Coordinates of C-alpha atoms in Angstrom, one line a residue:
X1 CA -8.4 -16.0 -12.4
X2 CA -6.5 -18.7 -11.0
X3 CA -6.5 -20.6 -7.5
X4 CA -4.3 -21.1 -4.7
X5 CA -4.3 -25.0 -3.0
X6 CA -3.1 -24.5 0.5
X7 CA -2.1 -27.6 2.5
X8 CA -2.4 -26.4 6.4
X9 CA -0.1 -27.0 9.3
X10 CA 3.0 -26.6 7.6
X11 CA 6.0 -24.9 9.9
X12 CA 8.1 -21.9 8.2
X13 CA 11.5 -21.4 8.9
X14 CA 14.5 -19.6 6.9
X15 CA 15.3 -16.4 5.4
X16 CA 12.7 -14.4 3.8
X17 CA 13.8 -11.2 1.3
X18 CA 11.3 -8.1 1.7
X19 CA 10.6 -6.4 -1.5
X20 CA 10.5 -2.5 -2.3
X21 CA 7.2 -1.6 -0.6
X22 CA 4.4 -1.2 -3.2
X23 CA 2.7 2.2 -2.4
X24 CA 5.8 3.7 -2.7
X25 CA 6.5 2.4 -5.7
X26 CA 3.3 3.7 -7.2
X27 CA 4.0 7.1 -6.2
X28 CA 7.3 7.7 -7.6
X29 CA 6.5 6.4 -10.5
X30 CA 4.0 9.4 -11.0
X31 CA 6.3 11.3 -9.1
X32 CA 8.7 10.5 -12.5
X33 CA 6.5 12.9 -14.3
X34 CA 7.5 15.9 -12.4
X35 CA 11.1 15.8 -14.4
X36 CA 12.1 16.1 -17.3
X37 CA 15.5 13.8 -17.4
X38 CA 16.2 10.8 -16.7
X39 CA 15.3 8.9 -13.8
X40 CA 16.1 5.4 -12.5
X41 CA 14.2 4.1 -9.9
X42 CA 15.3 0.9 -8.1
X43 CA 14.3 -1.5 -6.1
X44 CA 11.2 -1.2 -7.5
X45 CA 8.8 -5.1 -6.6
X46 CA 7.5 -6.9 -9.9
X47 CA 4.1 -6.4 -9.1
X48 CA 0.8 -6.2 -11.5
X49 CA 0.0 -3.1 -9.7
X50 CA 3.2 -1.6 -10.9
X51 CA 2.4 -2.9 -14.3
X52 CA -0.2 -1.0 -15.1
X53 CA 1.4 2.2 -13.3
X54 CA 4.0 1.7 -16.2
X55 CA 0.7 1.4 -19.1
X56 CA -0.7 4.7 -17.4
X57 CA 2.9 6.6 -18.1
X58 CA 3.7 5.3 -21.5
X59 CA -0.3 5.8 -22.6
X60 CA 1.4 9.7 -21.7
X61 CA 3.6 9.6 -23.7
X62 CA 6.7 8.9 -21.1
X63 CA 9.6 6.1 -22.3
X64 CA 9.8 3.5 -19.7
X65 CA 12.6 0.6 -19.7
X66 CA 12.5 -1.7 -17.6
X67 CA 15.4 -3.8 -16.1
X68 CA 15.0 -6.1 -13.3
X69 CA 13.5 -4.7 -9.9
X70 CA 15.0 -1.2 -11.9
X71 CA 12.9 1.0 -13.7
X72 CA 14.1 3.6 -16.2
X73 CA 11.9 6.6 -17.0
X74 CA 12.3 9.6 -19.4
X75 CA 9.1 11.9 -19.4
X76 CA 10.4 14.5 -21.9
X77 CA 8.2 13.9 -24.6
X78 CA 5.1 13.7 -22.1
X79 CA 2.4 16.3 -23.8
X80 CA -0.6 14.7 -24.1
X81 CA -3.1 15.7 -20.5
X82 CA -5.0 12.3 -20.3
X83 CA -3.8 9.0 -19.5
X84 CA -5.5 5.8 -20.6
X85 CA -8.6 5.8 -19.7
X86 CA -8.8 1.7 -19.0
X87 CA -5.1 2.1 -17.2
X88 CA -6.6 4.4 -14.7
X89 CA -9.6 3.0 -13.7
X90 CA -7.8 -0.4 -13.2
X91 CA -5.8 1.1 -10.8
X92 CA -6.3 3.9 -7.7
X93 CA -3.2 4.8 -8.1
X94 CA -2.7 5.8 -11.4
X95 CA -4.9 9.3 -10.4
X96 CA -1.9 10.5 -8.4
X97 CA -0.4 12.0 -12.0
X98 CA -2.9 14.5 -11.8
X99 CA -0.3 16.6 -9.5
X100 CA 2.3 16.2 -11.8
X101 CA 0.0 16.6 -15.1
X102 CA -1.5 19.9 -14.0
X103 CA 1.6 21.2 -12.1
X104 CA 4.1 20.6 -15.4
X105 CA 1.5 20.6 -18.6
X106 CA -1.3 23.3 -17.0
X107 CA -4.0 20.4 -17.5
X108 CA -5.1 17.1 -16.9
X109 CA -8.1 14.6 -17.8
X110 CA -8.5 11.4 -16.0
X111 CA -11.2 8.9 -16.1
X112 CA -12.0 8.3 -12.2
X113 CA -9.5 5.8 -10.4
X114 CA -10.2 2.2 -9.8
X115 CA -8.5 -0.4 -7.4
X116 CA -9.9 -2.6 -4.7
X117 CA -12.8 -3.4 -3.5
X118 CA -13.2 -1.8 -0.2
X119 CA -15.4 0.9 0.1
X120 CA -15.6 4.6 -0.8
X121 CA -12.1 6.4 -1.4
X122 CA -13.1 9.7 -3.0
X123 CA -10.6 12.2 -4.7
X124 CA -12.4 15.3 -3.1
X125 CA -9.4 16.1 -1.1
X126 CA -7.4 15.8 -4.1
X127 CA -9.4 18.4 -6.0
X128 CA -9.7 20.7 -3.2
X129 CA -6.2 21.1 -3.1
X130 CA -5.4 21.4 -6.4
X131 CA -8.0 23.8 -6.4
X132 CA -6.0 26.1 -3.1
X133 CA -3.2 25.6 -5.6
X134 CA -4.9 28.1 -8.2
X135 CA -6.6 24.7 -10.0
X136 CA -9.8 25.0 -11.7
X137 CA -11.3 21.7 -11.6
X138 CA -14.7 20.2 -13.3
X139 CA -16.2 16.7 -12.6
X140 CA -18.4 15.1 -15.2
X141 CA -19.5 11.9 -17.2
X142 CA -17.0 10.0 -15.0
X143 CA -14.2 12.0 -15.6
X144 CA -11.9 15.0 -13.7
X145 CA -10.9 17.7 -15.6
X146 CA -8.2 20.2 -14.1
X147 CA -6.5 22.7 -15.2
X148 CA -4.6 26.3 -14.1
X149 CA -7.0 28.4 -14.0
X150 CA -7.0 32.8 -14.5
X151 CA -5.2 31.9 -18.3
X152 CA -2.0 31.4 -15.7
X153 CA 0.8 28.6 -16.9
X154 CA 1.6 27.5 -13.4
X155 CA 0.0 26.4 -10.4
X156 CA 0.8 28.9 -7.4
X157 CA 1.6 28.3 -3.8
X158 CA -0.8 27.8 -1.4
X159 CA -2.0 27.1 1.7
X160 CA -4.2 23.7 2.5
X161 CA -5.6 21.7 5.6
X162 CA -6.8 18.0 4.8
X163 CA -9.7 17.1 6.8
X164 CA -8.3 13.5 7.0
X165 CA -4.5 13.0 6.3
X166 CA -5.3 10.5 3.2
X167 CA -2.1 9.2 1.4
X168 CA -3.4 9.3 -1.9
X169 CA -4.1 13.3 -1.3
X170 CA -0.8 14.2 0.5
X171 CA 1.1 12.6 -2.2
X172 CA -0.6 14.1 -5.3
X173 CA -0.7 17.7 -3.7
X174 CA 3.1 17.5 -2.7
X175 CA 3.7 16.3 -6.2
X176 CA 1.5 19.7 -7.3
X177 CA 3.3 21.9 -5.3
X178 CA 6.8 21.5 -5.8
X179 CA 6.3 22.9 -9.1
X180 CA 4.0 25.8 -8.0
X181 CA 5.2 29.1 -8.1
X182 CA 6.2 30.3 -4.3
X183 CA 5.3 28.8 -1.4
X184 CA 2.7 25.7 -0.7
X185 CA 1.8 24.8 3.8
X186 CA 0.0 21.6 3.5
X187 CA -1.4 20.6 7.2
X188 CA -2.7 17.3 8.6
X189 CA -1.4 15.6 6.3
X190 CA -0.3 11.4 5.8
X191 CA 3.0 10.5 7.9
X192 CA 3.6 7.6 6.2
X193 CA 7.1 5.8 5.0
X194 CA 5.6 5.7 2.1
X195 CA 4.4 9.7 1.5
X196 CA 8.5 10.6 3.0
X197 CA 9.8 8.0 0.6
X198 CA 7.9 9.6 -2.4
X199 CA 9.3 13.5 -0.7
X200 CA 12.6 11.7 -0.5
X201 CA 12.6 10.9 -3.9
X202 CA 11.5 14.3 -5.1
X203 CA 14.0 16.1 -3.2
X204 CA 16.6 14.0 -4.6
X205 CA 15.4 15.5 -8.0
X206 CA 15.3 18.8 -6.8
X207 CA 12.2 19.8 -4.8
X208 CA 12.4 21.8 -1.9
X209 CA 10.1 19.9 0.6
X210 CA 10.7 20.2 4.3
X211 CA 8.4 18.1 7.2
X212 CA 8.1 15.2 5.2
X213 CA 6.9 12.5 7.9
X214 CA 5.2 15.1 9.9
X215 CA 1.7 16.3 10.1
X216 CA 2.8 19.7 7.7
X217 CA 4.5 20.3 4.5
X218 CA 6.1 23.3 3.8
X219 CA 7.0 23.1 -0.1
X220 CA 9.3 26.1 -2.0
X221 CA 8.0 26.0 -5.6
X222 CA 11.4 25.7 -8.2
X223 CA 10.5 25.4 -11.7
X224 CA 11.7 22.6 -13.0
X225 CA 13.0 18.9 -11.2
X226 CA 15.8 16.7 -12.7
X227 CA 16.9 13.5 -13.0
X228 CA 17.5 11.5 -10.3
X229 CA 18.6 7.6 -9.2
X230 CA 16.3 6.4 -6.6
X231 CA 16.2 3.5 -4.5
X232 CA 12.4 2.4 -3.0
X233 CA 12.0 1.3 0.7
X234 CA 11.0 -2.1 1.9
X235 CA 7.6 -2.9 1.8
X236 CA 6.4 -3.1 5.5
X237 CA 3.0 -4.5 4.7
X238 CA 5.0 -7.0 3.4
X239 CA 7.2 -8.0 5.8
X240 CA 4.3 -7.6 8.3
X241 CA 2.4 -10.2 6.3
X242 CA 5.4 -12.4 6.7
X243 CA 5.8 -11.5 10.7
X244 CA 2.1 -12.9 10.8
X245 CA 2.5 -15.8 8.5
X246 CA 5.1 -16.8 11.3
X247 CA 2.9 -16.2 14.2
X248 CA 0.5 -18.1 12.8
X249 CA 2.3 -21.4 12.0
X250 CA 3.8 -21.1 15.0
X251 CA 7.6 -20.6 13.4
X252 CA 10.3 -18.7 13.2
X253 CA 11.9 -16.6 10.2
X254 CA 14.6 -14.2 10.0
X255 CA 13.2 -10.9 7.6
X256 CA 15.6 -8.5 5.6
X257 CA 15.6 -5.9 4.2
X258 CA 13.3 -4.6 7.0
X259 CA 13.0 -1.0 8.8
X260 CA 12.0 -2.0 12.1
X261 CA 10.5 1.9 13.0
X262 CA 8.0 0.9 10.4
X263 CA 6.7 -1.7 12.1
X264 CA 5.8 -0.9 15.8
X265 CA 2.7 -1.1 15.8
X266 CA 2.8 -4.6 14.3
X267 CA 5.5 -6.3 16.2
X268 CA 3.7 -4.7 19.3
X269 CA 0.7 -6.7 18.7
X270 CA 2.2 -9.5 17.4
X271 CA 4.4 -9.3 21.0
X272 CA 0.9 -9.4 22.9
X273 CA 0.0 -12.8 21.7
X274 CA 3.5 -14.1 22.6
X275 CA 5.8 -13.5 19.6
X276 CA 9.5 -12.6 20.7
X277 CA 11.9 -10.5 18.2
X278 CA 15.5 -10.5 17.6
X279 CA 17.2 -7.4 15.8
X280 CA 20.1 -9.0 14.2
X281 CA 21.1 -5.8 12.6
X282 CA 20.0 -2.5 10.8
X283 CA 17.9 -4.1 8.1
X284 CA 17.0 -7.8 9.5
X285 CA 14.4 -9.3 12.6
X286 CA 13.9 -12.4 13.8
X287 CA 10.9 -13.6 14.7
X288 CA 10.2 -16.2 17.2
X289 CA 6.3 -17.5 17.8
X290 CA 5.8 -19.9 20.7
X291 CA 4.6 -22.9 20.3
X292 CA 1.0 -22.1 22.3
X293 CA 0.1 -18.8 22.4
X294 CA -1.1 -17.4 25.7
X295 CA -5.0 -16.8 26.3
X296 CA -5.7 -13.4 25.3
X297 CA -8.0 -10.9 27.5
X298 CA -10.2 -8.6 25.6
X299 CA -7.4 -8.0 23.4
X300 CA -8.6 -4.8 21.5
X301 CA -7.4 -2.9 18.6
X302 CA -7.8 0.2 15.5
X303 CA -6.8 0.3 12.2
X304 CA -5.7 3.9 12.1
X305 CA -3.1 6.5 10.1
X306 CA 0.1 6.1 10.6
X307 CA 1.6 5.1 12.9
X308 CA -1.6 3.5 14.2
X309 CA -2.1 -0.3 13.0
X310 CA -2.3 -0.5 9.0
X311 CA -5.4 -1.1 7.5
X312 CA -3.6 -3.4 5.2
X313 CA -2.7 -5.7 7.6
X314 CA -6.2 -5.7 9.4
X315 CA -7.2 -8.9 7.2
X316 CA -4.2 -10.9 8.0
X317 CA -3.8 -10.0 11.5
X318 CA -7.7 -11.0 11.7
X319 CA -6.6 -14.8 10.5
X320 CA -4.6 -15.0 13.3
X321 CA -6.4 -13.7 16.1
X322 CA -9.4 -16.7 14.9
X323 CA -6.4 -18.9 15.6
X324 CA -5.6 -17.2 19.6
X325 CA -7.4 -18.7 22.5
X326 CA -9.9 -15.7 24.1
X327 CA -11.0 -12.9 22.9
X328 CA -9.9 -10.1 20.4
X329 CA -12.1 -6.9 19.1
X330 CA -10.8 -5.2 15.9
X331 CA -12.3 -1.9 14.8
X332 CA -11.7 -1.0 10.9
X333 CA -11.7 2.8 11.0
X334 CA -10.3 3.5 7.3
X335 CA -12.5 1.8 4.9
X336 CA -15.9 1.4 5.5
X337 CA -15.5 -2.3 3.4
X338 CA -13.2 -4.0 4.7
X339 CA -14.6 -6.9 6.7
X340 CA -15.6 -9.1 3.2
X341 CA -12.9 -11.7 4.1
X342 CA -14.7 -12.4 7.6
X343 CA -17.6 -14.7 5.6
X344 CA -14.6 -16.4 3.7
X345 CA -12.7 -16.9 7.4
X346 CA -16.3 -17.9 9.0
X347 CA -16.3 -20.9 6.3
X348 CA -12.8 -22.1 7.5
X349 CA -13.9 -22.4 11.1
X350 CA -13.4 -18.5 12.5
X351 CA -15.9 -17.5 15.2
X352 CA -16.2 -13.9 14.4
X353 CA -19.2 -11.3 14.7
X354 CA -19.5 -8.5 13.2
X355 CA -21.2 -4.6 14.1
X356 CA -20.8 -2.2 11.4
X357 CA -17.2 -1.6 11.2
X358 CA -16.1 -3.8 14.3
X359 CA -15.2 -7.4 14.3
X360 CA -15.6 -9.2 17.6
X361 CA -13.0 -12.6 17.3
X362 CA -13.6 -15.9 19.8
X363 CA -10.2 -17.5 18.9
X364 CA -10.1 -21.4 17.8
X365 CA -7.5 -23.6 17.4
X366 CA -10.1 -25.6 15.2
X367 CA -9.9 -24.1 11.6
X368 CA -10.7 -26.4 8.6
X369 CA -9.5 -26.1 4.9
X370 CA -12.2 -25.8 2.6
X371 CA -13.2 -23.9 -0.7
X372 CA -12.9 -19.7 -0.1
X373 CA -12.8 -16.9 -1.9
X374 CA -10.6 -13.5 -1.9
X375 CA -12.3 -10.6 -3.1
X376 CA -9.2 -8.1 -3.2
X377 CA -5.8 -7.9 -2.5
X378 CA -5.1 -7.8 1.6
X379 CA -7.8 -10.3 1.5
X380 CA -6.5 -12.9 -0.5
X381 CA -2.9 -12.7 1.7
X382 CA -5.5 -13.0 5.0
X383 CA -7.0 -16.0 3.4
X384 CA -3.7 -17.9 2.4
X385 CA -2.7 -17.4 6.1
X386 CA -5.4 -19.2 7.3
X387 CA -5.2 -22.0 5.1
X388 CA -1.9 -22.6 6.3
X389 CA -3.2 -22.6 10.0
X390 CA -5.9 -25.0 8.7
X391 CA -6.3 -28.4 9.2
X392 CA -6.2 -30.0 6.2
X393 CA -6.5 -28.5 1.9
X394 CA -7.9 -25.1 1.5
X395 CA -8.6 -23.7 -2.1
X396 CA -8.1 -20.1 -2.3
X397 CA -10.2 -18.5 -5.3
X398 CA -9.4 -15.3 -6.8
X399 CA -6.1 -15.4 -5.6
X400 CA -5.0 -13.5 -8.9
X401 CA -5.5 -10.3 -6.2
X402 CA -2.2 -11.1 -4.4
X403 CA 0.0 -11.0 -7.5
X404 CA -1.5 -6.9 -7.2
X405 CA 0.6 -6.1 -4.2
X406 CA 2.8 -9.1 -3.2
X407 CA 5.8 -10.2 -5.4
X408 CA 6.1 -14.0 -5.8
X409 CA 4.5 -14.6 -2.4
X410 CA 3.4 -17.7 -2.9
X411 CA 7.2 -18.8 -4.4
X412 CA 8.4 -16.8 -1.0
X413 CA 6.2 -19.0 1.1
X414 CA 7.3 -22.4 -0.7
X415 CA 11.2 -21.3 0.2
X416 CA 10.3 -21.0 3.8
X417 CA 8.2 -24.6 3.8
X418 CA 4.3 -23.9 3.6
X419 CA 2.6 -26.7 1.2
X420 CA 1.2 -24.2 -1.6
X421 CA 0.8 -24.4 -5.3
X422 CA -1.1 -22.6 -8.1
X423 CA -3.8 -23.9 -9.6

């Protein structure tokens, strides 16, 4: 575990370069299990997340080289039905190659996932839908087996309605179904970048997928996927991070590569409390934050699907709302958990109340470095931010959580002008 020293009051400016976005990395990179040739997949962030992604697939049996932000994957040789079972359970994301596992191999064993620390994710909807897909499926000792069940070698098309449009579950089902036998009508499911990026990618390698980014997928089983070269999207929790790091300070940066439709609903908050935004071109924003923000009035906001707010900016937006004059009210309505940076933010100053899952926020202008600590990965990026609004040194502890999801973000932040070093 190591620590971040934050010295507060610092102002950004520059050029900051937005990484390939995380969760879409994640997915592909199961997604890479689906063929059998070779795949390149670019653009891909150096992440610790992305690390053990890479452990899960090898553990498989899959050849992985890696070359830069480019990843190289040939999943020929890939036999064997169960992962690692330490990979998986250090990260949530390594349970998406289920859908490939059972769709390709007719089987799959995987411990259950882990990840971070913010409530209850379960993988029913997973299982139910492998299940409409001709899956039998058995839970026990901590462990999901699946496999095609009636002696049959292939999944077969089918017909499925989420009951939430999780990511996790739209992803690993469309992964399922493209090598099912006929056709596969998912409905409500996720609209995110992310869940079109991974359909993007799988399309490029042969799928037939059509509604990506909509609320249904209509999927034509082929039977086999080949090789593809793939380049990821931005990361727009990213580069939303970095919108608020400059609202906070009070600065102004200039953000590429960015896709601006990704962020609405951020900028359009960000815009309430005074920030102004240039679109220099396709891929790049400015962002300019005023000086002194205007007084907000009952500002009030939800965490929500896409493209409602991101819950994975909630945290971060939260450190800067403690730093607006008035009063803000932010319901969490994802993850039942995630409010355990509001102590940490309470110790730096932050007037903040909370009910169940809704955070009432009396802005102050009077934060105070001191010792915190970040408990996962949204979190520790929250707490960083308010350091740098702090008067004075904060120490950041279990900062280790960023290097999860944000690629050098504290060498990012040094290049722009914050005061922060590892410890």
């Amino acid at each position: 575990m190591w620590y971040q020293l934050v010295s507060g009051r610092s102002k950004l400016s520059g050029h900051v370069s937005i990484s390939g976005a995380k969760n879409s990395a994640l997915a592909v990179l199961a997604g890479s299990l689906c063929s059998c040739d070779d795949v390149c997949i670019r653009n891909v962030p150096s992440l610790l997340d992305v690390s053990r992604m890479l452990q899960v697939l090898k553990s498989l049996g899959a050849h992985v080289r890696h070359c830069g932000n480019d990843i190289y994957i040939n999943s020929r040789n890939v036999s064997f039905p169960e992962p690692c079972e330490e990979s998986i359970q250090k990260i949530r994301a390594g349970f998406f190659v289920i859908g490939p596992l059972v769709a390709r191999h007719g089987e799959a064993i995987l411990a259950l996932p882990g990840g971070c620390a913010i409530g209850s994710r379960p993988v029913d909807l997973h299982l139910r839908g492998l299940e409409a897909l001709g899956a039998e499926v058995e839970v026990r000792q901590g462990k999901v087996h699946a496999w095609v069940g009636n002696g049959g070698r292939k999944l077969k098309g089918g017909c499925f309605c989420m009951d939430f449009p999780s990511v996790g579950a739209t992803e690993t089902l469309m992964m399922a179904a493209c090598l099912a036998e006929g056709k596969s009508v998912l409905t409500n499911v996720a609209r995110e970048p992310e869940v079109k990026d991974l359909a993007n990618f799988l399309i490029a390698c042969g799928a037939k997928i059509e509604g990506a980014g909509t609320s249904t997928l209509v999927i034509e089983g082929v039977d086999k996927l080949h090789g593809a070269n793939y380049t990821i999207i931005p990361d727009r929790i990213e580069a939303g991070t970095f919108l608020i790091a400059a609202a906070i300070t009070r600065s102004s940066l200039t953000l590429s590569p960015i896709i601006s439709s990704h962020l609405t609903a951020v900028m359009m908050k960000l815009a309430s409390v005074g920030c102004k935004f240039n679109q220099l071109n396709a891929n790049t924003v400015q962002i300019r934050s005023s000086p002194a923000f205007p007084a907000l009035i009952n500002l009030e906001m939800a965490t929500g699907p896409y493209p409602s707010f991101p819950t994975d900016l909630q945290p971060q937006i939260m450190s800067l709302l403690a730093t607006c004059t008035g009063q803000s009210v932010i319901k969490e309505t994802m993850f039942e958990e995630r409010m355990g940076h509001v102590e940490e933010l309470k110790k730096l100053g932050a007037q903040i109340n909370i009910s169940r899952n809704t955070a009432v926020i009396q802005g102050t202008s009077d934060l105070s470095g001191t010792r915190v600590k970040a408990n996962d990965l949204r979190a520790g990026s929250a707490l960083i931010l308010a350091g740098m609004a702090a008067e004075g040194v904060s120490i950041i502890e279990g900062a280790s959580h960023v290097d999860r999801g944000y690629e050098r973000f504290d060498e990012k932040l040094r290049m722009l002008g914050a005061n922060i070093e590892r410890l």
